[in-house]
PDB file of C-alpha atoms and ligand atoms in Angstrom:
ATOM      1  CA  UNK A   1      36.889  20.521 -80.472  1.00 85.00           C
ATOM      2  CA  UNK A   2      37.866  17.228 -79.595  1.00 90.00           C
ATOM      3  CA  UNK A   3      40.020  15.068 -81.838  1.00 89.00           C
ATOM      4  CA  UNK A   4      40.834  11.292 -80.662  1.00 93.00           C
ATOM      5  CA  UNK A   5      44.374  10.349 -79.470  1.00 94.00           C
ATOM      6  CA  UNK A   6      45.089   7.715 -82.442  1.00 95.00           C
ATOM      7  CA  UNK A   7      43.608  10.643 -84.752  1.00 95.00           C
ATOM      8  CA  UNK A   8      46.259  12.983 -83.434  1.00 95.00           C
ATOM      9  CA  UNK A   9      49.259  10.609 -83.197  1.00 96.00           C
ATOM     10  CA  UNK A  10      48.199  10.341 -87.256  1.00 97.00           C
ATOM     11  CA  UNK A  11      48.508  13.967 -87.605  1.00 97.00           C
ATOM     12  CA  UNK A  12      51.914  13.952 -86.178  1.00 97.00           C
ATOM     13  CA  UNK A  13      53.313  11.109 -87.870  1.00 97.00           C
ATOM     14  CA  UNK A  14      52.361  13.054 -91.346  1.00 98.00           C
ATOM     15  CA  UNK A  15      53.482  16.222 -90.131  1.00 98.00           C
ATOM     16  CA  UNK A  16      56.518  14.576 -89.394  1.00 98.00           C
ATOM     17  CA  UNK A  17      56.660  12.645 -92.794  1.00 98.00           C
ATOM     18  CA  UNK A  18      56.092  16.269 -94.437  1.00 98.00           C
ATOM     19  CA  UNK A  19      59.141  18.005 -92.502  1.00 98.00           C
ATOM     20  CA  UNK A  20      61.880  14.901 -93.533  1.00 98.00           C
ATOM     21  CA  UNK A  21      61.055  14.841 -96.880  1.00 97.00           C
ATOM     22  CA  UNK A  22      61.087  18.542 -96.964  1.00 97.00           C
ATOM     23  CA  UNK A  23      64.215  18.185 -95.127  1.00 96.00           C
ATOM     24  CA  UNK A  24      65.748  15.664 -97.678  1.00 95.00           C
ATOM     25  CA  UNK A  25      64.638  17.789-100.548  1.00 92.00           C
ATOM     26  CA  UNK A  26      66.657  21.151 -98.957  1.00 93.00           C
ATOM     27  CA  UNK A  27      69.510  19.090 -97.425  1.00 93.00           C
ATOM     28  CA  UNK A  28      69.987  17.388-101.571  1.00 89.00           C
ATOM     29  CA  UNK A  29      69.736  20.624-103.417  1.00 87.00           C
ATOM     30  CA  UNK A  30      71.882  22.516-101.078  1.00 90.00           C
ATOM     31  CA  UNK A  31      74.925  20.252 -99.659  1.00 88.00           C
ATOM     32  CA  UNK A  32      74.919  17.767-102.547  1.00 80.00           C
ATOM     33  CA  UNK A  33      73.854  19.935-105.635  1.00 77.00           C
ATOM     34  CA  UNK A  34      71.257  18.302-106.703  1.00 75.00           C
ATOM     35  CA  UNK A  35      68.381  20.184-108.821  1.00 73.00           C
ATOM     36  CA  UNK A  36      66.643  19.762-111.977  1.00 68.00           C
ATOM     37  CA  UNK A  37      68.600  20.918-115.001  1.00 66.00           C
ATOM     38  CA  UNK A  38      68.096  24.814-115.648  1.00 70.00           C
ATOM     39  CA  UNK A  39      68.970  25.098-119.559  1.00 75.00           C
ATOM     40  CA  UNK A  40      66.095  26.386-121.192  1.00 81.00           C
ATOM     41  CA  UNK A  41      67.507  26.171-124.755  1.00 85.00           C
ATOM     42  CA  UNK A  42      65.699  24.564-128.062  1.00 88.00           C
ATOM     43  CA  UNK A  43      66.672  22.856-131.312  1.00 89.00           C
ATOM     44  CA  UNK A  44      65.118  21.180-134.202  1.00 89.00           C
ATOM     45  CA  UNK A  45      65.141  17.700-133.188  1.00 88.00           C
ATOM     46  CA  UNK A  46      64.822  16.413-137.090  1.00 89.00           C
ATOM     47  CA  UNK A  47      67.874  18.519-137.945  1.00 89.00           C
ATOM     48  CA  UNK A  48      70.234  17.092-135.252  1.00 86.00           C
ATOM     49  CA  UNK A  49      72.697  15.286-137.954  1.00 86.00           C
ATOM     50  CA  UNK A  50      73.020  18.566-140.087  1.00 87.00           C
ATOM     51  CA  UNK A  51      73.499  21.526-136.903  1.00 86.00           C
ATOM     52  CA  UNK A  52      76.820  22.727-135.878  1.00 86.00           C
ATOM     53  CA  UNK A  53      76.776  21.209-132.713  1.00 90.00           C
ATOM     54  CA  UNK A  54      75.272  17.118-133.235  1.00 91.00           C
ATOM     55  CA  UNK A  55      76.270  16.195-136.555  1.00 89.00           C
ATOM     56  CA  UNK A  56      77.677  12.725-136.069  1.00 89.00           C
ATOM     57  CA  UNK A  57      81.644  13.958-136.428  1.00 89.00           C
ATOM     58  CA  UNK A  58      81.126  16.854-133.978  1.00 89.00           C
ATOM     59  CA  UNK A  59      80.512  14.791-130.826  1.00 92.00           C
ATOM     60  CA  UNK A  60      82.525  13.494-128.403  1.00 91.00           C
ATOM     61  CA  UNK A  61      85.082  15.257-125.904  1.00 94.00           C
ATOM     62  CA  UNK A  62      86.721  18.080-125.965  1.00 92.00           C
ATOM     63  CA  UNK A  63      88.908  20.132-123.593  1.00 92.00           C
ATOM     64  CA  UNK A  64      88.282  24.137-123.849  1.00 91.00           C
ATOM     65  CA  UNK A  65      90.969  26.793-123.203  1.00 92.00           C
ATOM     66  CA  UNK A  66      89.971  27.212-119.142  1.00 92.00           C
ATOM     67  CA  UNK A  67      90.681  23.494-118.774  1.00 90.00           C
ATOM     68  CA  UNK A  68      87.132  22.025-118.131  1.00 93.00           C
ATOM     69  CA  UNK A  69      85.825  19.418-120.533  1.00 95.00           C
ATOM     70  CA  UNK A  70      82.793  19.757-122.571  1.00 95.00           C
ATOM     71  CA  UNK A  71      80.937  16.404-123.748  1.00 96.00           C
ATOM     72  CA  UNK A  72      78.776  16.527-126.506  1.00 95.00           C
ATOM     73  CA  UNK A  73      76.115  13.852-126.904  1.00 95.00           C
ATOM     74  CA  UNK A  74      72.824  12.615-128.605  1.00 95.00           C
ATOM     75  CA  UNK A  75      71.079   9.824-127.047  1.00 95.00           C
ATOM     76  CA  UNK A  76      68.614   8.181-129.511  1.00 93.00           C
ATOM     77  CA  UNK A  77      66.854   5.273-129.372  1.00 92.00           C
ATOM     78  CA  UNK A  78      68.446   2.548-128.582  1.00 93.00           C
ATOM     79  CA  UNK A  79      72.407   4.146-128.074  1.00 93.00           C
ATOM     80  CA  UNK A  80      74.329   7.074-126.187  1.00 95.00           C
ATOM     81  CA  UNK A  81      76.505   8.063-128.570  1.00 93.00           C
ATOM     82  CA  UNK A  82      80.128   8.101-128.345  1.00 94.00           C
ATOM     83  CA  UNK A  83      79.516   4.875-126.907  1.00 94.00           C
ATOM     84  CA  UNK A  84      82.344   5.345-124.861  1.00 95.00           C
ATOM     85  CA  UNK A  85      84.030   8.574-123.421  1.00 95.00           C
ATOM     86  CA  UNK A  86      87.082   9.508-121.153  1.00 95.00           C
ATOM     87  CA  UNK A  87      86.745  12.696-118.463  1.00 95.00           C
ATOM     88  CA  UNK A  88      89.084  14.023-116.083  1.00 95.00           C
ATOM     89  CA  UNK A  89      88.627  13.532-112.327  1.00 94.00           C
ATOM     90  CA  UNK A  90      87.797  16.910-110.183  1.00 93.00           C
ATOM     91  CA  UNK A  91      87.731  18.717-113.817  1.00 94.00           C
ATOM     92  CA  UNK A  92      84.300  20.554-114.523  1.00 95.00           C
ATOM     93  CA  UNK A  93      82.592  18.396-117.055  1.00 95.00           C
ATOM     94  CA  UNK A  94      79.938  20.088-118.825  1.00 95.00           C
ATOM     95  CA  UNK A  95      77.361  17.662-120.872  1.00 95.00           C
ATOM     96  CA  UNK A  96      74.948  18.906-123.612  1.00 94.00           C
ATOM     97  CA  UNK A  97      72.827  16.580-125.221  1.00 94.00           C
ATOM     98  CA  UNK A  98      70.063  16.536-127.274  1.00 94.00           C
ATOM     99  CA  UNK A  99      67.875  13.351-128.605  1.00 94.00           C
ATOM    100  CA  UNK A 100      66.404  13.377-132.170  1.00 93.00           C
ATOM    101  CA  UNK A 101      63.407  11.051-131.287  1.00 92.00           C
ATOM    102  CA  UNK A 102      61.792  10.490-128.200  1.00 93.00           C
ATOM    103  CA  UNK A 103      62.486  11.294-124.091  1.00 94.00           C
ATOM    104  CA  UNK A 104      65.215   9.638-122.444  1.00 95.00           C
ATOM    105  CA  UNK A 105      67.070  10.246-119.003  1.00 94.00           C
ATOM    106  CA  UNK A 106      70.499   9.324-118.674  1.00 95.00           C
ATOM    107  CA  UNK A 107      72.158   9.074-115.280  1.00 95.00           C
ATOM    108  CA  UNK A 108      75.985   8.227-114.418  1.00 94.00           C
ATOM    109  CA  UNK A 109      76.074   6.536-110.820  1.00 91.00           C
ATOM    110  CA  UNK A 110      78.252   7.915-108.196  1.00 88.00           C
ATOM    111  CA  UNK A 111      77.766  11.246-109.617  1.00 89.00           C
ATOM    112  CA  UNK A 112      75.338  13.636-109.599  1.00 87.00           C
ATOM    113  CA  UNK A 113      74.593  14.125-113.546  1.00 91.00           C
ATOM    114  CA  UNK A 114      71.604  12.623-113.960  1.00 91.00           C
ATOM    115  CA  UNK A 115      69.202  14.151-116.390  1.00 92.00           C
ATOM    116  CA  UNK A 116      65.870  14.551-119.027  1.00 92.00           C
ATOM    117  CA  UNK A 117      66.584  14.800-122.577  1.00 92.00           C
ATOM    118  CA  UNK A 118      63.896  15.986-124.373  1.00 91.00           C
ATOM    119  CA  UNK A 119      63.058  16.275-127.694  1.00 92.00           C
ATOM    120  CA  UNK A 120      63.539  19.643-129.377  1.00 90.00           C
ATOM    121  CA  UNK A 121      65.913  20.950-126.190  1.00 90.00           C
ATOM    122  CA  UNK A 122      69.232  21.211-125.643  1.00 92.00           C
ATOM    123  CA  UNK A 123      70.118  19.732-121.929  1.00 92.00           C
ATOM    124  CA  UNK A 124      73.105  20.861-120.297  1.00 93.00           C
ATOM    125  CA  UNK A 125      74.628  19.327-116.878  1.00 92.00           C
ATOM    126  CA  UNK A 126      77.501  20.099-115.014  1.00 92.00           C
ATOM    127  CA  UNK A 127      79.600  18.041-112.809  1.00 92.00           C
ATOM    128  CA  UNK A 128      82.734  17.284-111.178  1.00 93.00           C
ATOM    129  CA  UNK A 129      83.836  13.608-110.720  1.00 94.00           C
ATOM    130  CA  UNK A 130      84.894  12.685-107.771  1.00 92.00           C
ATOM    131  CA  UNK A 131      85.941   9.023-108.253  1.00 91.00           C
ATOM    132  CA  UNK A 132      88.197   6.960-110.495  1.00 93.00           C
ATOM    133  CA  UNK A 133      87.135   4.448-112.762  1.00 93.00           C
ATOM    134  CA  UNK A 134      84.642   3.097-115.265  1.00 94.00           C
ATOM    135  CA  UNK A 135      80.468   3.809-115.093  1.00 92.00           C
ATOM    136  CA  UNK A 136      77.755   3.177-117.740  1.00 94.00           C
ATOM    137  CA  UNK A 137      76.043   5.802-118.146  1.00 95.00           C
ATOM    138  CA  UNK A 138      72.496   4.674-119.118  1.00 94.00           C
ATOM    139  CA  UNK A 139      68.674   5.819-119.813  1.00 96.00           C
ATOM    140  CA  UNK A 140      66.541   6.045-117.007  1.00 94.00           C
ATOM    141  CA  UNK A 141      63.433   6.991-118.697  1.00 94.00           C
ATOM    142  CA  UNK A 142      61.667   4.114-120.283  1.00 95.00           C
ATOM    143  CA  UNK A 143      62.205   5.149-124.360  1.00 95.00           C
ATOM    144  CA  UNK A 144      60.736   1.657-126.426  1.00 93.00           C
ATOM    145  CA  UNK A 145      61.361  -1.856-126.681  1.00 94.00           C
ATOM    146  CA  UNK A 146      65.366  -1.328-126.583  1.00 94.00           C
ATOM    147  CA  UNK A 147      65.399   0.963-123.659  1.00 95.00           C
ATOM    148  CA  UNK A 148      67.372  -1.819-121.718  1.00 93.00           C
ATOM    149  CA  UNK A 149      69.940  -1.757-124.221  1.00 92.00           C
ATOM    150  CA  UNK A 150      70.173   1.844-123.916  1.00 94.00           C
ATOM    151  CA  UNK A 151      73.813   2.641-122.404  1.00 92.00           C
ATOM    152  CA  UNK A 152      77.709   3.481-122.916  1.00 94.00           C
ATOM    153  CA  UNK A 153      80.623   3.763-120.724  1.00 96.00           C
ATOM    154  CA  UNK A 154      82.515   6.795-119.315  1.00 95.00           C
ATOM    155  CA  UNK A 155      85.887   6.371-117.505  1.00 96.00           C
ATOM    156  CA  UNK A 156      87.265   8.460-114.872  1.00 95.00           C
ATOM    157  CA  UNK A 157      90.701   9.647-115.164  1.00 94.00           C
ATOM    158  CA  UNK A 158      93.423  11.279-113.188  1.00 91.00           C
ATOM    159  CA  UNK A 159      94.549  14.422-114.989  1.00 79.00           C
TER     160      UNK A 159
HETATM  161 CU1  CUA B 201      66.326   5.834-123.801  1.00 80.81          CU
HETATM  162 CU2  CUA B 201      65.217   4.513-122.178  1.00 80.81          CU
END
């Protein structure tokens, strides 16, 4: 069979395209952690202010006997809420948050939570961070008309 020069430097050039993002995909997931979030667990989104775990008074951080942090959350539309949370550096931090309306993401640069939150699921994220300082921590998922004002602020500590 014969296949043209141009038409096989074109066959390369994607096979080569495939490999590095197949590459990037393997070398992100295994050296930097990076995978979609795993938690498979649901709750009534309408009942978020009256469950143990969302009601308004029940959020926020808190440090369990082992030492690592959990950070509870709901991001609704337009807030994250606390608006503003402290975490220790090279502590396990585990989020969960849930949303009572519609689908957000919320991301914290330098860091590698960065995550869905769906209605009627629980998500749940660990991380470490790994730098000092103050990040917003905003939606990444366009939500409404107020998705741009959609953000809070989460400093870094030393322990
Ligand atoms: Cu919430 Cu965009």
């Amino acid at each position: 069979m014969h296949i043209d020069v141009l038409e096989k430097r074109w066959m390369w050039l994607v096979g080569l395209m495939v490999v590095i993002m197949l590459g990037t995909i393997f070398y992100t997931a295994l050296a930097n952690a990076v995978h979609p979030p795993s938690n498979v667990e649901t709750i009534d989104s309408t009942r978020l202010h009256l469950s143990e775990e969302f009601a308004e008074d029940k959020l926020g951080v808190e440090t369990m006997a082992d030492g690592s942090v959990r950070v509870t959350m709901v991001a609704a539309r337009y807030g994250i809420f606390p608006q503003h949370i402290e975490v220790p550096l090279k502590t396990p931090v585990t989020f969960r948050i849930a949303t009572p309306d519609v689908l957000h993401g919320l991301h914290i640069p330098f860091s590698n939570m960065d995550t869905m939150v769906i209605p009627g699921f629980v998500s749940e994220v660990t991380t470490q961070f790994q730098f000092e300082g103050e990040q917003p921590m905003f939606c990444n998922e366009y939500c409404g008309l107020g998705h741009h004002y959609m953000w809070s602020r989460v400093k870094v500590v030393a322990k």
